[in-house]
PDB file of C-alpha atoms and ligand atoms in Angstrom:
ATOM      1  CA  MET A 324     125.500 101.394 193.776  1.00  0.00           C
ATOM      2  CA  SER A 325     122.928 101.033 190.989  1.00  0.00           C
ATOM      3  CA  SER A 326     123.681  98.435 188.285  1.00  0.00           C
ATOM      4  CA  ARG A 327     122.050 100.718 185.742  1.00  0.00           C
ATOM      5  CA  ARG A 328     124.549 102.524 183.608  1.00  0.00           C
ATOM      6  CA  PRO A 329     124.469 106.338 183.752  1.00  0.00           C
ATOM      7  CA  PHE A 330     122.186 108.331 181.471  1.00  0.00           C
ATOM      8  CA  VAL A 331     124.255 109.650 178.549  1.00  0.00           C
ATOM      9  CA  SER A 332     123.421 112.788 176.603  1.00  0.00           C
ATOM     10  CA  ALA A 333     125.256 115.014 174.153  1.00  0.00           C
ATOM     11  CA  ASN A 334     124.955 118.677 173.310  1.00  0.00           C
ATOM     12  CA  PHE A 335     126.033 120.405 170.097  1.00  0.00           C
ATOM     13  CA  ALA A 336     125.395 123.578 168.135  1.00  0.00           C
ATOM     14  CA  LEU A 337     124.896 122.960 164.421  1.00  0.00           C
ATOM     15  CA  THR A 338     124.880 125.379 161.499  1.00  0.00           C
ATOM     16  CA  ALA A 339     121.883 125.233 159.169  1.00  0.00           C
ATOM     17  CA  ASP A 340     124.059 123.164 156.808  1.00  0.00           C
ATOM     18  CA  GLY A 341     124.868 120.695 159.577  1.00  0.00           C
ATOM     19  CA  LYS A 342     128.391 121.744 160.561  1.00  0.00           C
ATOM     20  CA  ILE A 343     129.835 121.853 164.084  1.00  0.00           C
ATOM     21  CA  SER A 344     132.925 123.795 163.070  1.00  0.00           C
ATOM     22  CA  THR A 345     134.702 125.254 160.071  1.00  0.00           C
ATOM     23  CA  ARG A 346     137.094 123.401 157.767  1.00  0.00           C
ATOM     24  CA  THR A 347     140.003 124.623 159.905  1.00  0.00           C
ATOM     25  CA  GLY A 348     138.386 123.443 163.138  1.00  0.00           C
ATOM     26  CA  ALA A 349     137.868 126.945 164.491  1.00  0.00           C
ATOM     27  CA  PRO A 350     136.423 127.086 168.017  1.00  0.00           C
ATOM     28  CA  ALA A 351     132.621 126.750 168.100  1.00  0.00           C
ATOM     29  CA  GLN A 352     131.658 130.421 168.460  1.00  0.00           C
ATOM     30  CA  PHE A 353     128.771 130.697 166.007  1.00  0.00           C
ATOM     31  CA  SER A 354     125.873 130.230 168.422  1.00  0.00           C
ATOM     32  CA  SER A 355     124.129 132.931 170.472  1.00  0.00           C
ATOM     33  CA  PRO A 356     124.608 133.899 174.144  1.00  0.00           C
ATOM     34  CA  GLU A 357     121.285 132.088 174.803  1.00  0.00           C
ATOM     35  CA  ASP A 358     122.829 128.899 173.459  1.00  0.00           C
ATOM     36  CA  LYS A 359     125.904 129.356 175.661  1.00  0.00           C
ATOM     37  CA  ARG A 360     123.547 129.774 178.620  1.00  0.00           C
ATOM     38  CA  ARG A 361     121.615 126.670 177.636  1.00  0.00           C
ATOM     39  CA  LEU A 362     124.856 124.707 177.400  1.00  0.00           C
ATOM     40  CA  LEU A 363     125.572 125.587 181.033  1.00  0.00           C
ATOM     41  CA  GLU A 364     122.019 124.680 182.090  1.00  0.00           C
ATOM     42  CA  ILE A 365     122.291 121.281 180.417  1.00  0.00           C
ATOM     43  CA  ARG A 366     125.754 120.770 181.900  1.00  0.00           C
ATOM     44  CA  ALA A 367     124.394 121.714 185.321  1.00  0.00           C
ATOM     45  CA  GLN A 368     121.872 118.859 185.164  1.00  0.00           C
ATOM     46  CA  ALA A 369     124.607 116.278 184.600  1.00  0.00           C
ATOM     47  CA  ASP A 370     126.896 114.674 187.151  1.00  0.00           C
ATOM     48  CA  ALA A 371     129.788 114.634 184.675  1.00  0.00           C
ATOM     49  CA  VAL A 372     130.837 116.354 181.467  1.00  0.00           C
ATOM     50  CA  LEU A 373     132.790 114.371 178.860  1.00  0.00           C
ATOM     51  CA  VAL A 374     134.919 115.958 176.140  1.00  0.00           C
ATOM     52  CA  GLY A 375     137.514 114.823 173.578  1.00  0.00           C
ATOM     53  CA  HIS A 376     141.080 116.147 173.491  1.00  0.00           C
ATOM     54  CA  GLY A 377     140.389 118.046 170.233  1.00  0.00           C
ATOM     55  CA  THR A 378     137.573 120.067 171.754  1.00  0.00           C
ATOM     56  CA  VAL A 379     139.158 120.779 175.106  1.00  0.00           C
ATOM     57  CA  ALA A 380     142.258 122.070 173.298  1.00  0.00           C
ATOM     58  CA  THR A 381     140.595 123.964 170.427  1.00  0.00           C
ATOM     59  CA  ASP A 382     137.804 125.541 172.436  1.00  0.00           C
ATOM     60  CA  ARG A 383     140.044 126.122 175.492  1.00  0.00           C
ATOM     61  CA  MET A 384     137.269 124.709 177.648  1.00  0.00           C
ATOM     62  CA  THR A 385     137.380 124.702 181.434  1.00  0.00           C
ATOM     63  CA  MET A 386     134.372 122.362 181.752  1.00  0.00           C
ATOM     64  CA  GLY A 387     133.385 124.143 184.958  1.00  0.00           C
ATOM     65  CA  MET A 388     130.239 125.740 186.330  1.00  0.00           C
ATOM     66  CA  PRO A 389     130.810 129.524 186.409  1.00  0.00           C
ATOM     67  CA  ASP A 390     127.201 130.390 187.300  1.00  0.00           C
ATOM     68  CA  ALA A 391     126.748 130.513 191.093  1.00  0.00           C
ATOM     69  CA  ALA A 392     122.956 130.102 190.855  1.00  0.00           C
ATOM     70  CA  LEU A 393     123.331 126.903 188.824  1.00  0.00           C
ATOM     71  CA  ARG A 394     125.869 125.620 191.340  1.00  0.00           C
ATOM     72  CA  ALA A 395     123.430 126.357 194.180  1.00  0.00           C
ATOM     73  CA  GLU A 396     120.676 124.479 192.317  1.00  0.00           C
ATOM     74  CA  ARG A 397     122.986 121.508 191.924  1.00  0.00           C
ATOM     75  CA  ILE A 398     123.660 121.414 195.640  1.00  0.00           C
ATOM     76  CA  ALA A 399     119.930 121.732 196.400  1.00  0.00           C
ATOM     77  CA  ARG A 400     119.307 118.733 194.121  1.00  0.00           C
ATOM     78  CA  GLY A 401     121.898 116.677 195.977  1.00  0.00           C
ATOM     79  CA  GLN A 402     124.543 116.897 193.256  1.00  0.00           C
ATOM     80  CA  ALA A 403     128.159 117.940 193.756  1.00  0.00           C
ATOM     81  CA  GLU A 404     128.728 121.670 193.306  1.00  0.00           C
ATOM     82  CA  PHE A 405     130.698 121.082 190.093  1.00  0.00           C
ATOM     83  CA  PRO A 406     130.299 118.287 187.545  1.00  0.00           C
ATOM     84  CA  VAL A 407     133.091 115.750 187.236  1.00  0.00           C
ATOM     85  CA  ARG A 408     135.286 116.562 184.211  1.00  0.00           C
ATOM     86  CA  ALA A 409     136.232 113.652 181.948  1.00  0.00           C
ATOM     87  CA  ILE A 410     138.648 114.029 179.033  1.00  0.00           C
ATOM     88  CA  VAL A 411     139.486 111.431 176.374  1.00  0.00           C
ATOM     89  CA  SER A 412     142.863 111.322 174.645  1.00  0.00           C
ATOM     90  CA  GLY A 413     143.825 108.005 173.036  1.00  0.00           C
ATOM     91  CA  ARG A 414     147.388 109.081 172.200  1.00  0.00           C
ATOM     92  CA  GLY A 415     147.909 110.875 175.496  1.00  0.00           C
ATOM     93  CA  ARG A 416     149.821 113.737 173.912  1.00  0.00           C
ATOM     94  CA  ILE A 417     147.751 116.218 175.827  1.00  0.00           C
ATOM     95  CA  ASP A 418     149.234 119.419 177.201  1.00  0.00           C
ATOM     96  CA  PRO A 419     149.090 119.606 181.029  1.00  0.00           C
ATOM     97  CA  ASN A 420     149.076 123.396 180.646  1.00  0.00           C
ATOM     98  CA  LEU A 421     145.659 123.465 178.969  1.00  0.00           C
ATOM     99  CA  ARG A 422     143.298 125.796 180.823  1.00  0.00           C
ATOM    100  CA  VAL A 423     141.074 122.994 182.057  1.00  0.00           C
ATOM    101  CA  PHE A 424     143.835 121.541 184.239  1.00  0.00           C
ATOM    102  CA  SER A 425     144.179 124.687 186.331  1.00  0.00           C
ATOM    103  CA  ALA A 426     140.647 126.139 186.166  1.00  0.00           C
ATOM    104  CA  PRO A 427     138.226 125.677 189.067  1.00  0.00           C
ATOM    105  CA  GLY A 428     135.774 122.839 188.679  1.00  0.00           C
ATOM    106  CA  GLY A 429     135.027 119.231 189.499  1.00  0.00           C
ATOM    107  CA  PRO A 430     137.568 116.398 189.723  1.00  0.00           C
ATOM    108  CA  ILE A 431     139.329 115.682 186.417  1.00  0.00           C
ATOM    109  CA  HIS A 432     139.583 112.174 184.954  1.00  0.00           C
ATOM    110  CA  LEU A 433     141.821 111.632 181.924  1.00  0.00           C
ATOM    111  CA  PHE A 434     141.035 108.504 179.885  1.00  0.00           C
ATOM    112  CA  THR A 435     143.965 107.424 177.793  1.00  0.00           C
ATOM    113  CA  THR A 436     146.103 104.451 176.755  1.00  0.00           C
ATOM    114  CA  SER A 437     149.621 103.208 177.432  1.00  0.00           C
ATOM    115  CA  ARG A 438     150.763 105.671 174.770  1.00  0.00           C
ATOM    116  CA  LEU A 439     150.715 108.356 177.469  1.00  0.00           C
ATOM    117  CA  ALA A 440     154.363 108.954 178.464  1.00  0.00           C
ATOM    118  CA  ARG A 441     155.141 107.976 182.074  1.00  0.00           C
ATOM    119  CA  ALA A 442     156.605 111.381 182.945  1.00  0.00           C
ATOM    120  CA  ARG A 443     153.495 113.116 181.659  1.00  0.00           C
ATOM    121  CA  ARG A 444     151.280 110.746 183.590  1.00  0.00           C
ATOM    122  CA  LEU A 445     153.140 111.565 186.793  1.00  0.00           C
ATOM    123  CA  ASP A 446     152.868 115.259 185.998  1.00  0.00           C
ATOM    124  CA  PHE A 447     149.084 114.965 185.614  1.00  0.00           C
ATOM    125  CA  GLU A 448     148.787 112.966 188.811  1.00  0.00           C
ATOM    126  CA  ARG A 449     150.846 115.516 190.726  1.00  0.00           C
ATOM    127  CA  ARG A 450     148.374 118.157 189.581  1.00  0.00           C
ATOM    128  CA  GLY A 451     145.478 116.082 190.900  1.00  0.00           C
ATOM    129  CA  THR A 452     144.190 114.604 187.629  1.00  0.00           C
ATOM    130  CA  ARG A 453     143.045 110.989 187.907  1.00  0.00           C
ATOM    131  CA  VAL A 454     144.626 109.141 184.973  1.00  0.00           C
ATOM    132  CA  HIS A 455     142.977 105.977 183.617  1.00  0.00           C
ATOM    133  CA  VAL A 456     145.154 103.920 181.283  1.00  0.00           C
ATOM    134  CA  LEU A 457     142.766 101.656 179.366  1.00  0.00           C
ATOM    135  CA  PRO A 458     143.293  99.132 176.553  1.00  0.00           C
ATOM    136  CA  GLU A 459     143.215 100.305 172.935  1.00  0.00           C
ATOM    137  CA  PRO A 460     140.876 101.057 171.308  1.00  0.00           C
ATOM    138  CA  LEU A 461     139.248 102.970 174.134  1.00  0.00           C
ATOM    139  CA  GLU A 462     135.801 101.602 174.885  1.00  0.00           C
ATOM    140  CA  MET A 463     133.208 104.192 175.739  1.00  0.00           C
ATOM    141  CA  SER A 464     131.328 101.747 177.952  1.00  0.00           C
ATOM    142  CA  ALA A 465     134.506 101.252 180.032  1.00  0.00           C
ATOM    143  CA  ILE A 466     134.865 105.010 180.470  1.00  0.00           C
ATOM    144  CA  VAL A 467     131.273 105.413 181.580  1.00  0.00           C
ATOM    145  CA  ALA A 468     131.605 102.439 183.943  1.00  0.00           C
ATOM    146  CA  ARG A 469     134.783 103.883 185.533  1.00  0.00           C
ATOM    147  CA  LEU A 470     133.092 107.213 186.152  1.00  0.00           C
ATOM    148  CA  GLN A 471     130.131 105.450 187.686  1.00  0.00           C
ATOM    149  CA  ALA A 472     132.324 103.260 189.906  1.00  0.00           C
ATOM    150  CA  GLU A 473     134.728 105.990 191.061  1.00  0.00           C
ATOM    151  CA  GLU A 474     132.509 109.068 191.173  1.00  0.00           C
ATOM    152  CA  GLY A 475     129.051 107.523 191.485  1.00  0.00           C
ATOM    153  CA  ILE A 476     127.784 109.487 188.499  1.00  0.00           C
ATOM    154  CA  ARG A 477     124.253 108.842 187.311  1.00  0.00           C
ATOM    155  CA  SER A 478     124.321 111.107 184.281  1.00  0.00           C
ATOM    156  CA  LEU A 479     126.879 112.436 181.857  1.00  0.00           C
ATOM    157  CA  VAL A 480     126.804 114.980 179.039  1.00  0.00           C
ATOM    158  CA  CYS A 481     129.216 114.844 176.102  1.00  0.00           C
ATOM    159  CA  GLU A 482     129.989 118.312 174.753  1.00  0.00           C
ATOM    160  CA  GLY A 483     132.045 117.184 171.781  1.00  0.00           C
ATOM    161  CA  GLY A 484     133.670 116.824 169.579  1.00  0.00           C
ATOM    162  CA  ALA A 485     132.748 114.815 166.548  1.00  0.00           C
ATOM    163  CA  GLN A 486     135.138 111.911 167.125  1.00  0.00           C
ATOM    164  CA  LEU A 487     134.031 111.327 170.691  1.00  0.00           C
ATOM    165  CA  PHE A 488     130.356 111.751 169.821  1.00  0.00           C
ATOM    166  CA  ARG A 489     130.693 109.206 167.055  1.00  0.00           C
ATOM    167  CA  ALA A 490     132.279 106.694 169.437  1.00  0.00           C
ATOM    168  CA  LEU A 491     129.385 107.112 171.887  1.00  0.00           C
ATOM    169  CA  VAL A 492     126.798 106.615 169.141  1.00  0.00           C
ATOM    170  CA  GLU A 493     128.614 103.611 167.697  1.00  0.00           C
ATOM    171  CA  ALA A 494     128.731 102.070 171.177  1.00  0.00           C
ATOM    172  CA  ASP A 495     124.954 102.662 171.322  1.00  0.00           C
ATOM    173  CA  LEU A 496     125.329 104.602 174.567  1.00  0.00           C
ATOM    174  CA  LEU A 497     123.628 107.832 173.608  1.00  0.00           C
ATOM    175  CA  ASP A 498     120.242 108.275 175.298  1.00  0.00           C
ATOM    176  CA  GLU A 499     119.542 111.926 174.574  1.00  0.00           C
ATOM    177  CA  LEU A 500     120.754 114.515 172.071  1.00  0.00           C
ATOM    178  CA  HIS A 501     120.488 118.284 172.474  1.00  0.00           C
ATOM    179  CA  LEU A 502     120.995 120.251 169.294  1.00  0.00           C
ATOM    180  CA  THR A 503     120.966 123.979 168.712  1.00  0.00           C
ATOM    181  CA  TRP A 504     120.087 124.604 165.091  1.00  0.00           C
ATOM    182  CA  CYS A 505     121.761 127.912 164.161  1.00  0.00           C
ATOM    183  CA  ALA A 506     120.777 130.359 161.448  1.00  0.00           C
ATOM    184  CA  THR A 507     124.157 130.418 159.734  1.00  0.00           C
ATOM    185  CA  VAL A 508     125.920 128.332 157.067  1.00  0.00           C
ATOM    186  CA  PHE A 509     129.611 127.499 156.550  1.00  0.00           C
ATOM    187  CA  GLY A 510     129.665 124.956 153.720  1.00  0.00           C
ATOM    188  CA  GLY A 511     132.761 122.945 152.834  1.00  0.00           C
ATOM    189  CA  VAL A 512     133.083 119.172 152.674  1.00  0.00           C
ATOM    190  CA  GLN A 513     136.022 119.290 155.075  1.00  0.00           C
ATOM    191  CA  ALA A 514     134.068 121.173 157.739  1.00  0.00           C
ATOM    192  CA  PRO A 515     132.940 118.537 160.268  1.00  0.00           C
ATOM    193  CA  GLY A 516     129.334 117.663 160.921  1.00  0.00           C
ATOM    194  CA  LEU A 517     128.173 115.906 164.085  1.00  0.00           C
ATOM    195  CA  LEU A 518     130.063 112.742 163.157  1.00  0.00           C
ATOM    196  CA  GLY A 519     133.112 114.375 161.598  1.00  0.00           C
ATOM    197  CA  PRO A 520     133.913 115.009 157.938  1.00  0.00           C
ATOM    198  CA  ALA A 521     131.193 113.989 155.467  1.00  0.00           C
ATOM    199  CA  SER A 522     133.138 111.019 154.082  1.00  0.00           C
ATOM    200  CA  HIS A 523     132.965 109.026 157.328  1.00  0.00           C
ATOM    201  CA  GLN A 524     129.850 106.893 156.986  1.00  0.00           C
ATOM    202  CA  MET A 525     128.467 104.864 159.908  1.00  0.00           C
ATOM    203  CA  LYS A 526     127.925 101.095 159.728  1.00  0.00           C
ATOM    204  CA  THR A 527     124.339 101.346 160.964  1.00  0.00           C
ATOM    205  CA  SER A 528     121.916 104.211 161.436  1.00  0.00           C
ATOM    206  CA  HIS A 529     120.668 105.225 164.882  1.00  0.00           C
ATOM    207  CA  ALA A 530     117.164 106.661 165.235  1.00  0.00           C
ATOM    208  CA  PHE A 531     115.958 109.373 167.619  1.00  0.00           C
ATOM    209  CA  ARG A 532     112.568 110.928 168.308  1.00  0.00           C
ATOM    210  CA  LEU A 533     111.972 114.595 168.914  1.00  0.00           C
ATOM    211  CA  VAL A 534     110.907 115.306 172.525  1.00  0.00           C
ATOM    212  CA  GLY A 535     111.609 119.046 172.828  1.00  0.00           C
ATOM    213  CA  PHE A 536     111.448 122.016 170.502  1.00  0.00           C
ATOM    214  CA  GLU A 537     111.756 125.685 171.447  1.00  0.00           C
ATOM    215  CA  PRO A 538     112.952 128.903 169.817  1.00  0.00           C
ATOM    216  CA  GLY A 539     116.322 130.187 170.986  1.00  0.00           C
ATOM    217  CA  GLY A 540     118.191 133.443 170.393  1.00  0.00           C
ATOM    218  CA  ALA A 541     119.234 134.860 167.002  1.00  0.00           C
ATOM    219  CA  GLY A 542     116.916 132.658 164.940  1.00  0.00           C
ATOM    220  CA  GLU A 543     118.099 129.461 166.613  1.00  0.00           C
ATOM    221  CA  VAL A 544     115.982 126.458 167.554  1.00  0.00           C
ATOM    222  CA  PHE A 545     116.720 124.265 170.583  1.00  0.00           C
ATOM    223  CA  LEU A 546     115.944 120.621 169.847  1.00  0.00           C
ATOM    224  CA  ARG A 547     115.956 117.637 172.167  1.00  0.00           C
ATOM    225  CA  TYR A 548     115.893 114.061 170.922  1.00  0.00           C
ATOM    226  CA  ARG A 549     115.608 110.710 172.671  1.00  0.00           C
ATOM    227  CA  ARG A 550     117.140 107.516 171.327  1.00  0.00           C
ATOM    228  CA  ILE A 551     114.573 105.088 169.988  1.00  0.00           C
ATOM    229  CA  SER A 552     115.545 101.836 171.702  1.00  0.00           C
ATOM    230  CA  ARG A 553     115.893  98.728 169.632  1.00  0.00           C
ATOM    231  CA  PRO A 554     113.441  96.027 170.820  1.00  0.00           C
ATOM    232  CA  SER A 555     116.307  94.029 172.388  1.00  0.00           C
ATOM    233  CA  ALA A 556     117.385  97.088 174.339  1.00  0.00           C
ATOM    234  CA  ALA A 557     113.907  97.987 175.556  1.00  0.00           C
ATOM    235  CA  ALA A 558     114.584  96.484 178.971  1.00  0.00           C
ATOM    236  CA  ALA A 559     117.427  98.953 179.429  1.00  0.00           C
ATOM    237  CA  ALA A 560     115.157 101.971 178.893  1.00  0.00           C
ATOM    238  CA  ARG A 561     116.784 104.940 180.515  1.00  0.00           C
ATOM    239  CA  THR A 562     115.578 107.622 182.853  1.00  0.00           C
ATOM    240  CA  SER A 563     116.749 111.206 182.355  1.00  0.00           C
ATOM    241  CA  PRO A 564     118.471 112.956 185.287  1.00  0.00           C
ATOM    242  CA  ALA A 565     115.520 115.343 185.692  1.00  0.00           C
ATOM    243  CA  ALA A 566     112.960 112.502 185.700  1.00  0.00           C
ATOM    244  CA  ALA A 567     115.101 110.504 188.121  1.00  0.00           C
ATOM    245  CA  ARG A 568     114.927 113.429 190.536  1.00  0.00           C
ATOM    246  CA  GLY A 569     111.161 113.685 190.102  1.00  0.00           C
ATOM    247  CA  ARG A 570     111.351 116.946 188.151  1.00  0.00           C
TER     248      ARG A 570
HETATM  249  N1  NAP B 237     129.441 123.015 167.491  1.00  0.00           N
HETATM  250  C1  NAP B 237     129.611 122.398 168.640  1.00  0.00           C
HETATM  251  O1  NAP B 237     128.690 122.295 169.463  1.00  0.00           O
HETATM  252  C2  NAP B 237     130.951 121.786 168.964  1.00  0.00           C
HETATM  253  C3  NAP B 237     131.104 121.065 170.147  1.00  0.00           C
HETATM  254  C4  NAP B 237     132.344 120.506 170.426  1.00  0.00           C
HETATM  255  C5  NAP B 237     133.391 120.661 169.535  1.00  0.00           C
HETATM  256  N2  NAP B 237     133.189 121.383 168.397  1.00  0.00           N
HETATM  257  C6  NAP B 237     134.297 121.524 167.442  1.00  0.00           C
HETATM  258  O2  NAP B 237     134.720 120.239 167.023  1.00  0.00           O
HETATM  259  C7  NAP B 237     136.098 120.316 166.697  1.00  0.00           C
HETATM  260  C8  NAP B 237     136.831 119.172 167.398  1.00  0.00           C
HETATM  261  O3  NAP B 237     136.360 117.954 166.842  1.00  0.00           O
HETATM  262  P1  NAP B 237     137.160 116.607 167.023  1.00  0.00           P
HETATM  263  O4  NAP B 237     136.489 115.523 166.273  1.00  0.00           O
HETATM  264  O5  NAP B 237     138.625 116.848 166.825  1.00  0.00           O
HETATM  265  O6  NAP B 237     136.936 116.467 168.536  1.00  0.00           O
HETATM  266  P2  NAP B 237     137.162 115.560 169.768  1.00  0.00           P
HETATM  267  O7  NAP B 237     136.402 114.288 169.702  1.00  0.00           O
HETATM  268  O8  NAP B 237     136.890 116.509 170.858  1.00  0.00           O
HETATM  269  O9  NAP B 237     138.728 115.297 169.739  1.00  0.00           O
HETATM  270  C9  NAP B 237     139.339 114.296 169.005  1.00  0.00           C
HETATM  271  C10 NAP B 237     140.498 113.809 169.840  1.00  0.00           C
HETATM  272  O10 NAP B 237     140.005 113.369 171.119  1.00  0.00           O
HETATM  273  C11 NAP B 237     140.477 112.076 171.416  1.00  0.00           C
HETATM  274  N3  NAP B 237     139.396 111.113 171.196  1.00  0.00           N
HETATM  275  C12 NAP B 237     138.102 111.394 170.911  1.00  0.00           C
HETATM  276  N4  NAP B 237     137.394 110.245 170.815  1.00  0.00           N
HETATM  277  C13 NAP B 237     138.266 109.238 171.035  1.00  0.00           C
HETATM  278  C14 NAP B 237     138.139 107.836 171.067  1.00  0.00           C
HETATM  279  N5  NAP B 237     136.974 107.243 170.834  1.00  0.00           N
HETATM  280  N6  NAP B 237     139.249 107.095 171.334  1.00  0.00           N
HETATM  281  C15 NAP B 237     140.435 107.693 171.564  1.00  0.00           C
HETATM  282  N7  NAP B 237     140.631 109.026 171.537  1.00  0.00           N
HETATM  283  C16 NAP B 237     139.545 109.803 171.286  1.00  0.00           C
HETATM  284  C17 NAP B 237     141.638 111.885 170.482  1.00  0.00           C
HETATM  285  O11 NAP B 237     142.710 112.559 171.129  1.00  0.00           O
HETATM  286  P3  NAP B 237     144.244 112.193 170.897  1.00  0.00           P
HETATM  287  O12 NAP B 237     144.589 112.792 169.563  1.00  0.00           O
HETATM  288  O13 NAP B 237     144.919 112.871 172.026  1.00  0.00           O
HETATM  289  O14 NAP B 237     144.350 110.710 170.889  1.00  0.00           O
HETATM  290  C18 NAP B 237     141.199 112.631 169.230  1.00  0.00           C
HETATM  291  O15 NAP B 237     142.267 113.035 168.393  1.00  0.00           O
HETATM  292  C19 NAP B 237     136.610 121.675 167.149  1.00  0.00           C
HETATM  293  O16 NAP B 237     136.723 122.498 166.015  1.00  0.00           O
HETATM  294  C20 NAP B 237     135.500 122.187 168.051  1.00  0.00           C
HETATM  295  O17 NAP B 237     135.390 123.582 168.017  1.00  0.00           O
HETATM  296  C21 NAP B 237     132.012 121.944 168.096  1.00  0.00           C
END
């Protein structure tokens, strides 16, 4: 297996005032059908999709691949039919009856800590979920490494939410960022932006360069950014899944 870590991307829809959700954390429904389609296309390129407990519960995600044509393209590219589904829940108080645990899709990996109750762990395992109990605080690099070791993934897309995205950025693991800039505004200091509520400042800034720009539906713009590597990290320059497959 390659010693290179997997390529890590993230994908979010943002309002024109930089919000990913409302103050009450309503499900992310403000983007167009074109954006929903693009989300699936980006997901289809990845070997795994990574989501935090908040998002999988609020948005009732299944993290699957409902489009048969995209599944066929995955198989033609040599990928598994469905992406691996990875969920992060530090406290482990996650409901085994959430849609994702019964919906069709790739293997499910739950990354949690010893705070997950034993009975619930056994319940998840009985239902076929692979449970990883890791030390606290959860390290994003350990999660990515587990997925690489156990599922052989070469690429992963994080589809939210803010807390998980922030952890990936702070661990300096994010290689690519897809944003859909939407022509709507919510306002409200409590409504989360990409990194959560406005008061949560990062210790250091992380720079990206724009590598893709195209109009979407309903006045939206699809943006794609690449991480600008620090000089010390230049040797670890990453290759996107598409480039790795010669596309
Ligand atoms: N606009 C968009 O594109 C978009 C995309 C995704 C989500 N959203 C919105 O974002 C909101 C959810 O945001 P959120 O910040 O709550 O989302 P989140 O990161 O999905 O969920 C937070 C929860 O996930 C677990 N978690 C995440 N990162 C962790 C870490 N580093 N270590 C340990 N546990 C971790 C924790 O679960 P436990 O509590 O179980 O420990 C935490 O409480 C929803 O309103 C959703 O609709 C919008």
